[in-house]
Amino acid sequence: EKAALSEEERAAEKEEEEIEEEQTQEEQEPLPDDYQRWIAKNQLTEEDLSRIRQEIDAYNYKPLISIIVPVYNTDQRWLTKCIQSVQNQLYTNWELCIADDASTDTNVKTVLDHFAQDDERIKVVYRTENGHISAASNSAFELAEGEFVALLDHDDELSIDALYENVKLLNENPDADLIYSDEDKINEAGERHKPFFKPDWSPDTLLSHNYICHFSLYRASIFKEIGGFREGFEGSQDYDLVLRFTEKTDKIYHIPKILYHWRTIEGSAALSTDAKEYAYDAATRALEEAFERRGEKAQVELIPNYPGQYSITYNLQHEPLISVIVPTRDGHQLLDNCLKSLYNKTSYSNYEIIVADNGSTEEETFELFNRWQSMLGYKFRVLRLDMPFNYSKINNLAVQEARGELLLLLNNDTEVITPDWMRKMAGQAVRKSIGAVGAKLLYPDNTIQHSGCILGIGGVASHSHKYIHVLDPGYFGRLLITANYAAVTGACLMIKKDLYERVGGFDEELAVAFNDIDFCIRLLEEGYYNVSLGNVLLYHYEHKSRGDEDSPEKLRRFLLEIDTMKKRWGKLLQNDPFYNPNLTLGREDYSIRL
């Protein structure tokens, strides 16, 4: 496949050749200082700074941005650096609104008075009693006159272009109500590390992990409408804020650039997850109240040993019939293993199994069908489809026979691990906003085969975190949580039957490869979100049923399907909204793109 793909790429346009060359370079073994190399590559030059200043001068829209900073007993070194990072902004129409929360360290007032007297854009209010971070932040907001509010912690720093990048986006998208960007950590020596390159707006990922965090810009009118920060949610006040804010708007934008440096000093949440244990209790309450406001019944659990990551399980109001569709052709032992695991390990009972038999000829296979028919009765059916192999058509024909409200497409080379897998997947699938629901699939050696798909890797798409051990939390905990992805694999995919039919099912032009990717993208185009569940596990003995794509005929078909996908979804394949352009397309491990 790789050799054939390279041949196709050489014949493609120059742009595709450049992408392939970049991917090839990225496939080199990563170096320890990859992020330092990335920083050097993306450092703003004097020419860049000059261009940006000219660009700002030409803007018609230059909103006042109010930067809110709550302060309490901050080391004067970090407080000074924090304030100076605002003063150094290329975009100058800002005000810095600082609320001192009754600091007992007299150096704090000395620093604040100095800056306030020196720069009229800096406003300071001194609270008479300590009220903690929510109350102090609201006090700072009372000073704000800007159209937008930006949040900055008292010992962190902004990149010099942070406000410029936000205002640039606002000039292109004046309807934006919330803008967030990527972030990294900065230690006491000023060394930057641990970059967090985030996806575009991912509402279900947010319900499992506050990935938005820093640097974020909020429309002040909505911020005021929802009452700002709520006292009692200290430590997770920003999580509670963004959950409530995003219930008021869907005009949410992401800037895929590092605009915020989170200070890692002794005792800070950035340095240790143990520093603010109370924050995770507050986050749990914030999530529980969010579900209550939204009229959804869900269980919120803190994931053990990984604070800040939450397991969400949606309660079913009723138990819908689930039609499990299993395509097969002989390979009776493989199918029997799949059916045994489904029957013995599944705690959910309201399901039917439709085996879509694509031309089996072995007597053992028919005996297997009869045995399972005797065991399960009306819950088990075999649909005979004697035709050339076409995975899309097989599933589409089986769906026509399905009686269930929900469909579960399941490969015959899978084996259930999580007993309540069906219930957890169904809880997500019945939600109005959700398209396809996927699971975490493992190779027999307990490494990841699939946990959501990333567009662009390998030219079309590949599996997130492939070959990483199941105990690895993944990129910023992505393997632990329910997360939005552009696509999930058809090897284990649940969806509402009426939605499957509404978008036209699987494209039968894509007979073998990428039909699930194409299907999921069409769901995105219709406004649905696809999710992969980190708490649902199955084994997947990949390629045992059909083998690898290793014959000339299969390779020709494979290349045609690649060509179809590139023609249909080319731009999207180069910029997966649930990934990040700063991450590699050369591997599935979320390493940095250089």
Short mmCIF file of N, CA and C in Angstrom, two decimals, residues 391-489:
data_model
loop_
_atom_site.label_atom_id
_atom_site.label_comp_id
_atom_site.label_asym_id
_atom_site.label_seq_id
_atom_site.Cartn_x
_atom_site.Cartn_y
_atom_site.Cartn_z
N TYR A 391 -18.69 -3.68 1.21
CA TYR A 391 -19.00 -3.46 2.62
C TYR A 391 -20.14 -2.47 2.79
N SER A 392 -20.13 -1.42 1.99
CA SER A 392 -21.17 -0.40 2.09
C SER A 392 -22.54 -0.98 1.75
N LYS A 393 -22.62 -1.69 0.65
CA LYS A 393 -23.90 -2.25 0.21
C LYS A 393 -24.39 -3.31 1.18
N ILE A 394 -23.49 -4.13 1.71
CA ILE A 394 -23.87 -5.16 2.69
C ILE A 394 -24.55 -4.52 3.89
N ASN A 395 -23.94 -3.47 4.43
CA ASN A 395 -24.53 -2.79 5.59
C ASN A 395 -25.83 -2.09 5.23
N ASN A 396 -25.88 -1.44 4.07
CA ASN A 396 -27.10 -0.76 3.67
C ASN A 396 -28.27 -1.73 3.53
N LEU A 397 -28.03 -2.89 2.95
CA LEU A 397 -29.09 -3.88 2.79
C LEU A 397 -29.53 -4.44 4.15
N ALA A 398 -28.57 -4.64 5.04
CA ALA A 398 -28.90 -5.14 6.37
C ALA A 398 -29.70 -4.12 7.16
N VAL A 399 -29.38 -2.84 6.99
CA VAL A 399 -30.12 -1.78 7.69
C VAL A 399 -31.59 -1.80 7.28
N GLN A 400 -31.87 -2.11 6.02
CA GLN A 400 -33.26 -2.18 5.56
C GLN A 400 -34.05 -3.25 6.31
N GLU A 401 -33.35 -4.28 6.79
CA GLU A 401 -34.01 -5.36 7.51
C GLU A 401 -34.06 -5.12 9.02
N ALA A 402 -33.37 -4.08 9.48
CA ALA A 402 -33.25 -3.84 10.92
C ALA A 402 -34.54 -3.28 11.51
N ARG A 403 -34.92 -3.79 12.67
CA ARG A 403 -36.14 -3.32 13.36
C ARG A 403 -35.81 -2.31 14.46
N GLY A 404 -34.54 -2.15 14.78
CA GLY A 404 -34.15 -1.34 15.92
C GLY A 404 -34.21 0.15 15.69
N GLU A 405 -34.38 0.88 16.78
CA GLU A 405 -34.28 2.35 16.77
C GLU A 405 -32.83 2.77 16.56
N LEU A 406 -31.92 1.94 17.08
CA LEU A 406 -30.49 2.19 16.93
C LEU A 406 -29.84 1.08 16.14
N LEU A 407 -28.83 1.45 15.36
CA LEU A 407 -28.03 0.48 14.62
C LEU A 407 -26.67 0.37 15.27
N LEU A 408 -26.13 -0.84 15.32
CA LEU A 408 -24.76 -1.04 15.78
C LEU A 408 -24.03 -1.86 14.73
N LEU A 409 -23.22 -1.19 13.93
CA LEU A 409 -22.41 -1.88 12.94
C LEU A 409 -21.21 -2.49 13.66
N LEU A 410 -21.02 -3.80 13.47
CA LEU A 410 -19.99 -4.49 14.25
C LEU A 410 -19.27 -5.50 13.36
N ASN A 411 -17.95 -5.39 13.31
CA ASN A 411 -17.17 -6.37 12.55
C ASN A 411 -17.22 -7.74 13.22
N ASN A 412 -17.10 -8.79 12.40
CA ASN A 412 -17.12 -10.15 12.94
C ASN A 412 -15.82 -10.53 13.64
N ASP A 413 -14.79 -9.66 13.53
CA ASP A 413 -13.51 -9.94 14.18
C ASP A 413 -13.31 -9.08 15.43
N THR A 414 -14.43 -8.81 16.14
CA THR A 414 -14.37 -8.05 17.38
C THR A 414 -14.77 -8.94 18.55
N GLU A 415 -14.39 -8.49 19.75
CA GLU A 415 -14.73 -9.22 20.98
C GLU A 415 -14.99 -8.22 22.09
N VAL A 416 -16.11 -8.34 22.74
CA VAL A 416 -16.53 -7.40 23.78
C VAL A 416 -15.63 -7.51 25.01
N ILE A 417 -15.27 -6.35 25.58
CA ILE A 417 -14.53 -6.30 26.85
C ILE A 417 -15.39 -5.65 27.93
N THR A 418 -16.02 -4.52 27.61
CA THR A 418 -16.79 -3.73 28.58
C THR A 418 -18.24 -4.22 28.61
N PRO A 419 -18.72 -4.79 29.73
CA PRO A 419 -20.07 -5.36 29.77
C PRO A 419 -21.19 -4.37 29.42
N ASP A 420 -21.10 -3.12 29.89
CA ASP A 420 -22.18 -2.16 29.63
C ASP A 420 -21.91 -1.30 28.40
N TRP A 421 -21.15 -1.84 27.47
CA TRP A 421 -20.76 -1.10 26.27
C TRP A 421 -21.96 -0.63 25.46
N MET A 422 -22.96 -1.49 25.29
CA MET A 422 -24.11 -1.13 24.48
C MET A 422 -24.90 0.01 25.11
N ARG A 423 -25.07 -0.07 26.42
CA ARG A 423 -25.82 0.97 27.12
C ARG A 423 -25.09 2.31 27.05
N LYS A 424 -23.80 2.28 27.25
CA LYS A 424 -23.03 3.53 27.19
C LYS A 424 -23.07 4.14 25.79
N MET A 425 -22.93 3.30 24.77
CA MET A 425 -22.98 3.80 23.40
C MET A 425 -24.37 4.31 23.06
N ALA A 426 -25.40 3.60 23.51
CA ALA A 426 -26.77 4.00 23.23
C ALA A 426 -27.12 5.33 23.91
N GLY A 427 -26.60 5.51 25.13
CA GLY A 427 -26.85 6.77 25.84
C GLY A 427 -26.37 7.97 25.05
N GLN A 428 -25.27 7.80 24.34
CA GLN A 428 -24.76 8.87 23.49
C GLN A 428 -25.55 8.95 22.17
N ALA A 429 -25.81 7.79 21.58
CA ALA A 429 -26.40 7.75 20.24
C ALA A 429 -27.79 8.37 20.18
N VAL A 430 -28.56 8.29 21.26
CA VAL A 430 -29.93 8.82 21.23
C VAL A 430 -29.97 10.33 21.37
N ARG A 431 -28.86 10.97 21.72
CA ARG A 431 -28.83 12.42 21.88
C ARG A 431 -29.02 13.12 20.53
N LYS A 432 -29.75 14.22 20.53
CA LYS A 432 -30.10 14.92 19.29
C LYS A 432 -28.88 15.43 18.54
N SER A 433 -27.84 15.80 19.26
CA SER A 433 -26.67 16.43 18.63
C SER A 433 -25.67 15.42 18.07
N ILE A 434 -25.87 14.14 18.38
CA ILE A 434 -24.84 13.13 18.10
C ILE A 434 -25.13 12.37 16.81
N GLY A 435 -24.07 12.18 16.02
CA GLY A 435 -24.14 11.37 14.82
C GLY A 435 -23.68 9.96 15.11
N ALA A 436 -22.41 9.66 14.79
CA ALA A 436 -21.86 8.32 14.99
C ALA A 436 -21.14 8.22 16.34
N VAL A 437 -21.31 7.07 16.97
CA VAL A 437 -20.67 6.79 18.26
C VAL A 437 -19.70 5.62 18.07
N GLY A 438 -18.46 5.82 18.46
CA GLY A 438 -17.45 4.78 18.34
C GLY A 438 -16.90 4.37 19.69
N ALA A 439 -16.06 3.35 19.69
CA ALA A 439 -15.49 2.81 20.92
C ALA A 439 -13.98 2.73 20.79
N LYS A 440 -13.33 2.37 21.90
CA LYS A 440 -11.89 2.15 21.89
C LYS A 440 -11.65 0.68 21.54
N LEU A 441 -10.97 0.44 20.43
CA LEU A 441 -10.70 -0.92 19.98
C LEU A 441 -9.23 -1.26 20.19
N LEU A 442 -8.99 -2.47 20.66
CA LEU A 442 -7.63 -2.88 21.00
C LEU A 442 -7.17 -4.05 20.14
N TYR A 443 -5.87 -4.06 19.85
CA TYR A 443 -5.25 -5.26 19.31
C TYR A 443 -5.14 -6.30 20.43
N PRO A 444 -4.93 -7.57 20.11
CA PRO A 444 -4.81 -8.60 21.15
C PRO A 444 -3.69 -8.34 22.17
N ASP A 445 -2.68 -7.53 21.78
CA ASP A 445 -1.59 -7.24 22.72
C ASP A 445 -1.90 -6.02 23.60
N ASN A 446 -3.17 -5.60 23.61
CA ASN A 446 -3.63 -4.50 24.45
C ASN A 446 -3.03 -3.14 24.06
N THR A 447 -2.73 -2.97 22.79
CA THR A 447 -2.40 -1.65 22.26
C THR A 447 -3.59 -1.15 21.45
N ILE A 448 -3.62 0.15 21.24
CA ILE A 448 -4.77 0.78 20.59
C ILE A 448 -4.78 0.47 19.09
N GLN A 449 -5.91 -0.03 18.63
CA GLN A 449 -6.14 -0.15 17.19
C GLN A 449 -6.93 1.05 16.70
N HIS A 450 -7.90 1.50 17.52
CA HIS A 450 -8.75 2.62 17.12
C HIS A 450 -9.26 3.35 18.36
N SER A 451 -9.24 4.66 18.31
CA SER A 451 -9.91 5.49 19.32
C SER A 451 -10.25 6.81 18.66
N GLY A 452 -11.12 6.74 17.66
CA GLY A 452 -11.43 7.91 16.85
C GLY A 452 -10.48 7.99 15.67
N CYS A 453 -10.90 8.66 14.60
CA CYS A 453 -10.08 8.80 13.39
C CYS A 453 -9.65 10.24 13.19
N ILE A 454 -8.42 10.40 12.71
CA ILE A 454 -7.86 11.72 12.39
C ILE A 454 -7.74 11.84 10.88
N LEU A 455 -8.35 12.87 10.33
CA LEU A 455 -8.29 13.08 8.89
C LEU A 455 -6.90 13.56 8.47
N GLY A 456 -6.46 13.12 7.29
CA GLY A 456 -5.20 13.61 6.73
C GLY A 456 -4.02 12.71 6.95
N ILE A 457 -4.02 11.92 8.02
CA ILE A 457 -2.91 11.02 8.27
C ILE A 457 -2.95 9.89 7.23
N GLY A 458 -1.81 9.66 6.57
CA GLY A 458 -1.78 8.64 5.52
C GLY A 458 -2.46 9.08 4.25
N GLY A 459 -2.77 10.36 4.13
CA GLY A 459 -3.41 10.88 2.92
C GLY A 459 -4.90 11.08 3.08
N VAL A 460 -5.59 10.13 3.74
CA VAL A 460 -7.04 10.26 3.93
C VAL A 460 -7.39 10.30 5.42
N ALA A 461 -7.09 9.22 6.15
CA ALA A 461 -7.39 9.19 7.58
C ALA A 461 -6.70 7.99 8.22
N SER A 462 -6.49 8.09 9.53
CA SER A 462 -5.96 6.96 10.27
C SER A 462 -6.49 7.02 11.70
N HIS A 463 -6.16 5.99 12.47
CA HIS A 463 -6.71 5.83 13.81
C HIS A 463 -5.90 6.60 14.85
N SER A 464 -6.60 7.34 15.67
CA SER A 464 -5.97 8.09 16.74
C SER A 464 -5.25 7.18 17.71
N HIS A 465 -4.01 7.57 18.08
CA HIS A 465 -3.23 6.87 19.11
C HIS A 465 -2.92 5.41 18.75
N LYS A 466 -2.87 5.08 17.50
CA LYS A 466 -2.64 3.70 17.09
C LYS A 466 -1.32 3.17 17.66
N TYR A 467 -1.35 1.96 18.17
CA TYR A 467 -0.22 1.20 18.73
C TYR A 467 0.19 1.65 20.13
N ILE A 468 -0.47 2.66 20.69
CA ILE A 468 -0.16 3.08 22.07
C ILE A 468 -0.82 2.10 23.04
N HIS A 469 -0.17 1.82 24.16
CA HIS A 469 -0.70 0.85 25.12
C HIS A 469 -2.00 1.35 25.75
N VAL A 470 -2.88 0.43 26.05
CA VAL A 470 -4.20 0.78 26.56
C VAL A 470 -4.13 1.55 27.88
N LEU A 471 -3.08 1.39 28.67
CA LEU A 471 -2.95 2.10 29.94
C LEU A 471 -2.44 3.53 29.77
N ASP A 472 -2.01 3.87 28.56
CA ASP A 472 -1.55 5.23 28.30
C ASP A 472 -2.78 6.15 28.23
N PRO A 473 -2.75 7.30 28.93
CA PRO A 473 -3.92 8.20 28.89
C PRO A 473 -4.11 8.91 27.56
N GLY A 474 -3.08 8.88 26.71
CA GLY A 474 -3.20 9.56 25.42
C GLY A 474 -2.88 11.04 25.53
N TYR A 475 -3.04 11.73 24.43
CA TYR A 475 -2.70 13.16 24.36
C TYR A 475 -3.62 13.96 25.26
N PHE A 476 -3.08 14.50 26.34
CA PHE A 476 -3.84 15.26 27.34
C PHE A 476 -5.11 14.51 27.75
N GLY A 477 -4.96 13.18 27.95
CA GLY A 477 -6.05 12.37 28.48
C GLY A 477 -7.10 11.97 27.47
N ARG A 478 -6.83 12.13 26.17
CA ARG A 478 -7.87 11.86 25.16
C ARG A 478 -8.34 10.41 25.14
N LEU A 479 -7.48 9.46 25.53
CA LEU A 479 -7.88 8.06 25.51
C LEU A 479 -8.78 7.68 26.69
N LEU A 480 -8.89 8.58 27.65
CA LEU A 480 -9.67 8.29 28.85
C LEU A 480 -11.12 8.76 28.75
N ILE A 481 -11.38 9.69 27.87
CA ILE A 481 -12.63 10.43 27.91
C ILE A 481 -13.49 10.19 26.67
N THR A 482 -14.69 10.75 26.70
CA THR A 482 -15.52 10.86 25.50
C THR A 482 -15.07 12.10 24.76
N ALA A 483 -14.65 11.93 23.52
CA ALA A 483 -14.10 13.05 22.77
C ALA A 483 -14.70 13.10 21.37
N ASN A 484 -14.81 14.30 20.84
CA ASN A 484 -15.27 14.49 19.46
C ASN A 484 -14.15 14.18 18.48
N TYR A 485 -14.49 13.45 17.44
CA TYR A 485 -13.58 13.18 16.34
C TYR A 485 -14.34 13.41 15.03
N ALA A 486 -13.59 13.64 13.97
CA ALA A 486 -14.22 13.80 12.67
C ALA A 486 -14.91 12.51 12.25
N ALA A 487 -14.36 11.38 12.66
CA ALA A 487 -14.92 10.09 12.24
C ALA A 487 -14.57 9.01 13.24
N VAL A 488 -15.35 7.93 13.20
CA VAL A 488 -15.04 6.71 13.95
C VAL A 488 -15.14 5.53 12.97
N THR A 489 -14.53 4.44 13.32
CA THR A 489 -14.49 3.30 12.42
C THR A 489 -15.83 2.56 12.38
#
